Amino acid sequence: MTGSQETRITILDAMTANQIAAGEVVERPASVVKELVENSLDAAARHITVEIEGGGLQLIRVRDDGRGIEPEDAPLAFARHATSKIRRAADLARITTLGFRGEALASIAAVARVEMATRPPGRPGGTLVRVAGGKPPEVTETGCPPGTSVTVKDLFYNTPARRQYLKKPSTEARAIVATVERLALGHPGVAFSLSLDGRRSLATPGNGDLQAVLAALYGLEIGRELLPFNGSGAGWSLQGFTSPPWLHRSNRDQQVLLINGRYITNRLLTWAIESCYRNVIPAGRHPLFVLHLAVDPGEVDVNVHPAKLEVRLQREQDLARQVTNLVKGALFTPRAVAPVTISRSGDRKGAGSAPPVQQGFTFREPDKQARHWGEYVLRERARENREPEWPEKTGENTGAIRTREVPEGNGPVERDKPDPTGPEKTPAEETGKQVLPPLRALGQVFNTYILAGGEDGLYIIDQHAAHERCRYEALVKEGTTGSHPAQMLEPPLPLHLAPDMQVKLIDQIITLRELGFIIEEFGTGVFLLRSVPLGIPPGKEREVLEDFLAESTLPAPERLLKLIACHGAIKAGQSLAGAEMQKLLDDLRGVDHPYTCPHGRPAVVRLDEAQLARYFHRHLK
């Protein structure tokens, strides 16, 4: 802090303090890191270093080169409702800083041993403040560089009940990594460095280039493929990056929303972006994106949530529509097409082999189609260009998103409900073989669904889900549920993993080796992949590894087999010849559970004669 009256620390009056939403309880180490780094950012720091030991329970240290704190204000910083960021209740209507409650240091000092060394630029010496367990602070003079360094040791040492409910150190470390990642993405002009147990996990350049931060966090190969979008209007502006249709993840960990530099969660804005990818990426997958939204502080209320993760935003619906239009504009550009790459076997693949865009419903005679391999990029473009149905505002920013469409001539269809015309599915837990009748391939729709005729009706088969089921049951019958045979990669594959993936990898390194992944560290955030489990398709090594690390609910061998089956299966958008379709149907008839993929998604839908007759207003004899 500087010595000016506006930036001096003062204790808020009772009326102002009572209007502040209850502050976030220090629940875990990541909460401490968030509060300390936000203080550094509010102090105009340009370089921030975070050091973590033991998942944050042993040590958290945050250093910055910001304004520092005046000697007379240093002990006051640990008093509750002491802040330099607001002065009166009216200031709550226009918050321009990340912190404003004046509770962070007091809350941290109540449950840990805290030491703060601080010196404003231009002063000859600094101030050292020590506080433990909420006791009165001890203040001495010290020598230190300009800025502030806060060291937190033995978190929750005096509250063992709270400490015992924490996760294991690697899990807490992942939460810290996610917190620092979001703060770094929110402030590309600040250089961040994070070390976990003496190993540097991430570093950002701090040059103000958001794409450079994305490359530093997610890897150069991902950073350069993300699609930029930006726009502005009355009282708002935004910039961001989103992934092309061929780049997606199994979770939403790499979806970041920022309003005025503050990380938030917002159901409507997330839906606005994800709706652009409907029918473009596979079901159950999610795009990557970072959205920076700058709005007038008077139009944002951040004083509504203890963790400040949710905000009230004026003109939310209008902003969501603008976001949708800008993201769609980014997707319908040449850069969105999958790049042509050379696989390890030398085969060319990617955009050069992509089938033409389908316009609406197309029926293809299988025997007249040449074999045409490749992944689709943008399918059903005409349908994507229509105005979306916006979900009703519920006042909640979490929960499932449900959309409704009204097809021509029919009633509304809720897209997250199962198709009532599909066959009854036996639960996965139930033993015994399900029976699929003999089917004859008739054709292909959208290069994704196979139409087949059976004695009891018309069958529609999702080719990817069906082939995935066949591959998975074949792998299980091979007995590959223990140690998995491996195949060496020559040359080894370099991987630049995101910081949270690094923590997950190190935590599961023994399990990965047993499954066939041999991985060596090769520098900051870079690893060498020397071998992978047998059966992973060439070019899919990284994707399978990241999906394996992202999912942790299933036993490791089962998780791996499902991923190998999924990534090696026929893709949606892939044209098949008649013989290929018939072979897939015959193979599907031989598996134990043909009606769902290994992840439980439907693979087969049947329309019987009575249902078809009703659609065409015919009367059965």
Short mmCIF file of C-alpha atoms in Angstrom, two decimals, residues 89-383:
data_model
loop_
_atom_site.label_atom_id
_atom_site.label_comp_id
_atom_site.label_asym_id
_atom_site.label_seq_id
_atom_site.Cartn_x
_atom_site.Cartn_y
_atom_site.Cartn_z
CA ALA A 89 -21.55 1.31 2.53
CA ALA A 90 -22.08 3.19 -0.75
CA ASP A 91 -18.78 1.77 -2.05
CA LEU A 92 -20.33 -1.71 -2.10
CA ALA A 93 -22.35 -0.66 -5.17
CA ARG A 94 -19.20 -0.16 -7.27
CA ILE A 95 -16.59 -2.74 -6.25
CA THR A 96 -13.45 -2.43 -8.40
CA THR A 97 -11.13 -4.70 -6.38
CA LEU A 98 -11.11 -8.48 -5.87
CA GLY A 99 -11.21 -8.18 -2.09
CA PHE A 100 -13.20 -5.71 -0.02
CA ARG A 101 -14.39 -7.41 3.18
CA GLY A 102 -11.25 -7.05 5.29
CA GLU A 103 -11.61 -10.54 6.74
CA ALA A 104 -9.05 -12.71 4.94
CA LEU A 105 -5.92 -12.21 7.04
CA ALA A 106 -7.88 -12.27 10.28
CA SER A 107 -9.59 -15.55 9.32
CA ILE A 108 -6.32 -17.16 8.23
CA ALA A 109 -4.43 -16.04 11.33
CA ALA A 110 -7.14 -17.58 13.52
CA VAL A 111 -6.36 -21.13 12.28
CA ALA A 112 -2.65 -21.04 11.40
CA ARG A 113 0.76 -19.58 12.19
CA VAL A 114 1.17 -16.53 9.95
CA GLU A 115 4.17 -14.36 9.23
CA MET A 116 4.00 -11.26 7.02
CA ALA A 117 6.99 -9.23 5.82
CA THR A 118 6.13 -6.06 3.92
CA ARG A 119 7.85 -2.90 2.64
CA PRO A 120 6.43 -0.10 0.48
CA PRO A 121 8.78 0.98 -2.35
CA GLY A 122 10.97 3.90 -1.25
CA ARG A 123 11.10 2.97 2.43
CA PRO A 124 14.52 1.87 3.78
CA GLY A 125 13.19 -1.01 5.87
CA GLY A 126 10.24 -3.31 6.19
CA THR A 127 7.84 -4.57 8.84
CA LEU A 128 7.53 -8.14 10.14
CA VAL A 129 4.24 -9.24 11.71
CA ARG A 130 3.76 -12.64 13.38
CA VAL A 131 0.35 -13.97 14.42
CA ALA A 132 -0.62 -17.45 15.64
CA GLY A 133 -4.07 -18.81 16.45
CA GLY A 134 -5.73 -15.39 16.52
CA LYS A 135 -3.50 -14.01 19.29
CA PRO A 136 -2.36 -10.35 19.24
CA PRO A 137 0.26 -9.73 16.53
CA GLU A 138 3.98 -9.36 17.25
CA VAL A 139 5.53 -6.51 15.21
CA THR A 140 9.25 -5.95 14.52
CA GLU A 141 11.38 -4.25 11.91
CA THR A 142 13.02 -6.34 9.21
CA GLY A 143 14.87 -6.14 5.95
CA CYS A 144 12.92 -7.34 2.92
CA PRO A 145 12.42 -6.47 -0.76
CA PRO A 146 9.60 -4.10 -1.80
CA GLY A 147 6.23 -5.76 -1.74
CA THR A 148 4.67 -8.27 0.63
CA SER A 149 5.40 -11.88 1.55
CA VAL A 150 2.89 -13.86 3.62
CA THR A 151 3.86 -17.28 5.01
CA VAL A 152 1.18 -19.59 6.43
CA LYS A 153 2.34 -22.68 8.36
CA ASP A 154 0.52 -25.55 10.07
CA LEU A 155 -2.92 -24.68 8.73
CA PHE A 156 -5.70 -25.78 11.13
CA TYR A 157 -3.15 -26.79 13.78
CA ASN A 158 -5.51 -25.55 16.50
CA THR A 159 -8.72 -26.93 14.90
CA PRO A 160 -8.04 -30.67 14.41
CA ALA A 161 -11.71 -31.39 13.71
CA ARG A 162 -11.58 -29.24 10.57
CA ARG A 163 -8.21 -30.64 9.51
CA GLN A 164 -9.40 -34.24 9.54
CA TYR A 165 -12.07 -33.50 6.92
CA LEU A 166 -9.55 -32.28 4.36
CA LYS A 167 -8.66 -34.41 1.35
CA LYS A 168 -5.27 -36.00 0.83
CA PRO A 169 -2.41 -33.58 0.02
CA SER A 170 -2.46 -34.30 -3.72
CA THR A 171 -6.17 -33.47 -3.91
CA GLU A 172 -5.68 -30.24 -1.98
CA ALA A 173 -2.75 -29.40 -4.27
CA ARG A 174 -5.00 -29.84 -7.33
CA ALA A 175 -7.49 -27.39 -5.85
CA ILE A 176 -4.67 -24.88 -5.33
CA VAL A 177 -3.47 -25.34 -8.91
CA ALA A 178 -6.99 -24.71 -10.24
CA THR A 179 -7.24 -21.55 -8.13
CA VAL A 180 -3.92 -20.15 -9.37
CA GLU A 181 -4.75 -21.05 -12.98
CA ARG A 182 -7.98 -19.04 -12.85
CA LEU A 183 -6.27 -16.06 -11.24
CA ALA A 184 -3.52 -16.15 -13.88
CA LEU A 185 -6.09 -16.30 -16.70
CA GLY A 186 -7.93 -13.38 -15.14
CA HIS A 187 -4.76 -11.26 -15.03
CA PRO A 188 -2.54 -11.96 -18.05
CA GLY A 189 -0.47 -8.84 -17.30
CA VAL A 190 0.84 -10.41 -14.07
CA ALA A 191 3.59 -13.05 -14.06
CA PHE A 192 2.60 -16.01 -11.89
CA SER A 193 4.82 -18.83 -10.62
CA LEU A 194 3.61 -21.84 -8.61
CA SER A 195 5.83 -24.45 -6.94
CA LEU A 196 4.55 -27.66 -5.35
CA ASP A 197 6.95 -29.33 -2.91
CA GLY A 198 9.93 -27.69 -4.56
CA ARG A 199 8.88 -28.50 -8.14
CA ARG A 200 7.72 -25.63 -10.33
CA SER A 201 4.26 -26.48 -11.61
CA LEU A 202 3.38 -23.43 -13.69
CA ALA A 203 4.77 -20.11 -14.83
CA THR A 204 3.10 -17.42 -16.95
CA PRO A 205 4.91 -14.63 -18.85
CA GLY A 206 2.91 -11.67 -17.53
CA ASN A 207 3.10 -9.85 -20.86
CA GLY A 208 -0.64 -9.12 -21.09
CA ASP A 209 -1.22 -11.66 -23.88
CA LEU A 210 -4.09 -13.96 -22.85
CA GLN A 211 -3.22 -16.54 -25.50
CA ALA A 212 0.35 -16.69 -24.17
CA VAL A 213 -1.06 -17.49 -20.71
CA LEU A 214 -3.24 -20.22 -22.22
CA ALA A 215 -0.20 -21.69 -23.96
CA ALA A 216 1.80 -21.59 -20.73
CA LEU A 217 -0.96 -23.35 -18.79
CA TYR A 218 -2.39 -25.81 -21.33
CA GLY A 219 0.55 -26.27 -23.69
CA LEU A 220 1.64 -24.60 -26.92
CA GLU A 221 -0.19 -27.10 -29.13
CA ILE A 222 -3.53 -26.27 -27.47
CA GLY A 223 -2.90 -22.55 -26.99
CA ARG A 224 -2.27 -21.94 -30.69
CA GLU A 225 -5.38 -23.84 -31.80
CA LEU A 226 -7.91 -21.96 -29.66
CA LEU A 227 -10.20 -19.61 -31.57
CA PRO A 228 -10.29 -15.93 -30.56
CA PHE A 229 -13.49 -13.90 -30.31
CA ASN A 230 -14.18 -10.38 -29.06
CA GLY A 231 -16.86 -7.73 -29.13
CA SER A 232 -18.15 -4.65 -27.36
CA GLY A 233 -21.31 -2.66 -26.81
CA ALA A 234 -22.82 -0.01 -24.57
CA GLY A 235 -21.25 -0.52 -21.15
CA TRP A 236 -19.57 -3.85 -21.90
CA SER A 237 -16.72 -5.46 -23.79
CA LEU A 238 -15.45 -9.00 -23.96
CA GLN A 239 -12.63 -11.07 -25.32
CA GLY A 240 -11.99 -14.74 -25.13
CA PHE A 241 -10.82 -17.96 -26.69
CA THR A 242 -12.80 -21.10 -27.37
CA SER A 243 -11.86 -24.51 -28.70
CA PRO A 244 -12.51 -25.70 -32.27
CA PRO A 245 -15.05 -28.54 -32.59
CA TRP A 246 -12.38 -31.22 -32.73
CA LEU A 247 -10.84 -30.17 -29.39
CA HIS A 248 -12.93 -31.06 -26.34
CA ARG A 249 -12.70 -32.55 -22.86
CA SER A 250 -14.58 -35.04 -20.69
CA ASN A 251 -15.19 -32.39 -17.98
CA ARG A 252 -15.59 -28.63 -17.56
CA ASP A 253 -12.33 -28.03 -15.68
CA GLN A 254 -10.97 -25.85 -18.48
CA GLN A 255 -13.99 -23.56 -18.78
CA VAL A 256 -13.25 -20.18 -17.21
CA LEU A 257 -15.63 -17.21 -16.88
CA LEU A 258 -14.21 -13.90 -15.65
CA ILE A 259 -16.07 -10.66 -14.96
CA ASN A 260 -13.84 -7.64 -14.37
CA GLY A 261 -10.96 -10.03 -13.66
CA ARG A 262 -12.94 -12.05 -11.09
CA TYR A 263 -13.51 -15.78 -11.65
CA ILE A 264 -17.22 -16.63 -11.36
CA THR A 265 -19.69 -19.38 -12.15
CA ASN A 266 -22.72 -18.48 -14.24
CA ARG A 267 -25.20 -21.01 -15.56
CA LEU A 268 -26.57 -18.86 -18.37
CA LEU A 269 -23.24 -17.73 -19.84
CA THR A 270 -21.90 -21.29 -19.71
CA TRP A 271 -25.00 -22.55 -21.50
CA ALA A 272 -24.68 -19.76 -24.07
CA ILE A 273 -21.26 -21.05 -25.11
CA GLU A 274 -21.98 -24.77 -24.86
CA SER A 275 -25.15 -24.38 -26.95
CA CYS A 276 -22.94 -23.40 -29.90
CA TYR A 277 -21.41 -26.88 -29.84
CA ARG A 278 -24.66 -28.82 -29.87
CA ASN A 279 -24.56 -31.45 -32.62
CA VAL A 280 -20.92 -30.48 -33.27
CA ILE A 281 -19.02 -32.35 -30.56
CA PRO A 282 -19.83 -35.82 -29.16
CA ALA A 283 -22.32 -36.19 -26.35
CA GLY A 284 -20.73 -36.05 -22.92
CA ARG A 285 -17.81 -33.89 -24.11
CA HIS A 286 -17.28 -30.21 -23.34
CA PRO A 287 -15.48 -27.35 -25.08
CA LEU A 288 -12.59 -25.41 -23.59
CA PHE A 289 -13.05 -21.66 -23.24
CA VAL A 290 -11.91 -18.56 -21.43
CA LEU A 291 -14.24 -15.55 -21.42
CA HIS A 292 -13.16 -12.12 -20.16
CA LEU A 293 -16.19 -9.87 -19.67
CA ALA A 294 -15.68 -6.24 -18.67
CA VAL A 295 -18.77 -4.36 -17.52
CA ASP A 296 -19.49 -1.21 -15.58
CA PRO A 297 -18.89 -2.08 -11.87
CA GLY A 298 -22.26 -0.48 -11.10
CA GLU A 299 -23.96 -3.25 -13.11
CA VAL A 300 -22.38 -6.10 -11.11
CA ASP A 301 -23.18 -6.99 -7.51
CA VAL A 302 -20.36 -9.15 -6.10
CA ASN A 303 -21.57 -8.90 -2.50
CA VAL A 304 -23.97 -11.85 -2.72
CA HIS A 305 -21.89 -15.02 -2.16
CA PRO A 306 -19.43 -15.94 0.62
CA ALA A 307 -16.80 -17.14 -1.87
CA LYS A 308 -17.64 -14.32 -4.34
CA LEU A 309 -18.12 -17.00 -7.03
CA GLU A 310 -21.62 -15.85 -7.95
CA VAL A 311 -22.59 -12.34 -8.92
CA ARG A 312 -25.77 -10.52 -9.90
CA LEU A 313 -25.36 -9.23 -13.42
CA GLN A 314 -27.68 -6.73 -15.09
CA ARG A 315 -28.64 -7.42 -18.75
CA GLU A 316 -27.57 -11.03 -18.30
CA GLN A 317 -29.83 -12.35 -21.09
CA ASP A 318 -28.59 -9.76 -23.59
CA LEU A 319 -24.96 -10.47 -22.76
CA ALA A 320 -25.54 -14.21 -23.15
CA ARG A 321 -26.98 -13.68 -26.63
CA GLN A 322 -23.98 -11.56 -27.59
CA VAL A 323 -21.63 -14.29 -26.34
CA THR A 324 -23.48 -16.92 -28.39
CA ASN A 325 -23.25 -14.88 -31.58
CA LEU A 326 -19.53 -14.20 -31.11
CA VAL A 327 -18.67 -17.82 -30.37
CA LYS A 328 -20.65 -19.03 -33.37
CA GLY A 329 -18.77 -16.53 -35.51
CA ALA A 330 -15.49 -18.00 -34.27
CA LEU A 331 -16.63 -21.55 -34.99
CA PHE A 332 -17.68 -20.85 -38.58
CA THR A 333 -14.21 -19.85 -39.74
CA PRO A 334 -11.48 -21.76 -41.62
CA ARG A 335 -9.45 -22.01 -38.40
CA ALA A 336 -12.17 -24.17 -36.86
CA VAL A 337 -11.44 -26.99 -39.32
CA ALA A 338 -9.35 -29.81 -37.88
CA PRO A 339 -5.72 -29.50 -39.00
CA VAL A 340 -4.08 -32.05 -41.27
CA THR A 341 -1.57 -34.04 -39.23
CA ILE A 342 0.76 -36.94 -39.86
CA SER A 343 0.15 -39.94 -37.64
CA ARG A 344 2.95 -42.15 -36.34
CA SER A 345 2.25 -44.62 -39.11
CA GLY A 346 2.60 -41.87 -41.70
CA ASP A 347 -1.08 -41.71 -42.71
CA ARG A 348 -2.50 -38.27 -43.30
CA LYS A 349 -5.65 -37.42 -41.39
CA GLY A 350 -7.68 -34.44 -40.25
CA ALA A 351 -9.35 -31.72 -42.27
CA GLY A 352 -8.17 -33.14 -45.58
CA SER A 353 -10.34 -36.20 -45.10
CA ALA A 354 -13.37 -34.58 -43.48
CA PRO A 355 -16.70 -35.37 -45.18
CA PRO A 356 -18.72 -32.50 -46.60
CA VAL A 357 -21.05 -30.62 -44.28
CA GLN A 358 -24.51 -32.17 -44.12
CA GLN A 359 -27.44 -29.85 -44.67
CA GLY A 360 -30.40 -31.24 -42.76
CA PHE A 361 -31.45 -34.87 -43.23
CA THR A 362 -29.58 -36.90 -45.86
CA PHE A 363 -30.19 -40.57 -46.67
CA ARG A 364 -27.26 -42.40 -48.22
CA GLU A 365 -27.41 -45.67 -50.11
CA PRO A 366 -24.56 -47.67 -48.57
CA ASP A 367 -23.56 -49.68 -51.64
CA LYS A 368 -23.06 -46.50 -53.68
CA GLN A 369 -20.76 -44.83 -51.16
CA ALA A 370 -17.00 -45.13 -51.30
CA ARG A 371 -15.13 -45.70 -48.04
CA HIS A 372 -14.37 -42.23 -46.70
CA TRP A 373 -12.52 -41.95 -43.35
CA GLY A 374 -12.22 -38.83 -41.19
CA GLU A 375 -13.94 -36.86 -38.46
CA TYR A 376 -16.69 -34.31 -39.07
CA VAL A 377 -16.11 -30.69 -38.18
CA LEU A 378 -19.37 -28.78 -38.49
CA ARG A 379 -22.53 -30.82 -38.95
CA GLU A 380 -26.07 -29.54 -39.52
CA ARG A 381 -24.92 -25.95 -39.90
CA ALA A 382 -28.37 -24.77 -40.93
CA ARG A 383 -29.86 -26.02 -37.66
#
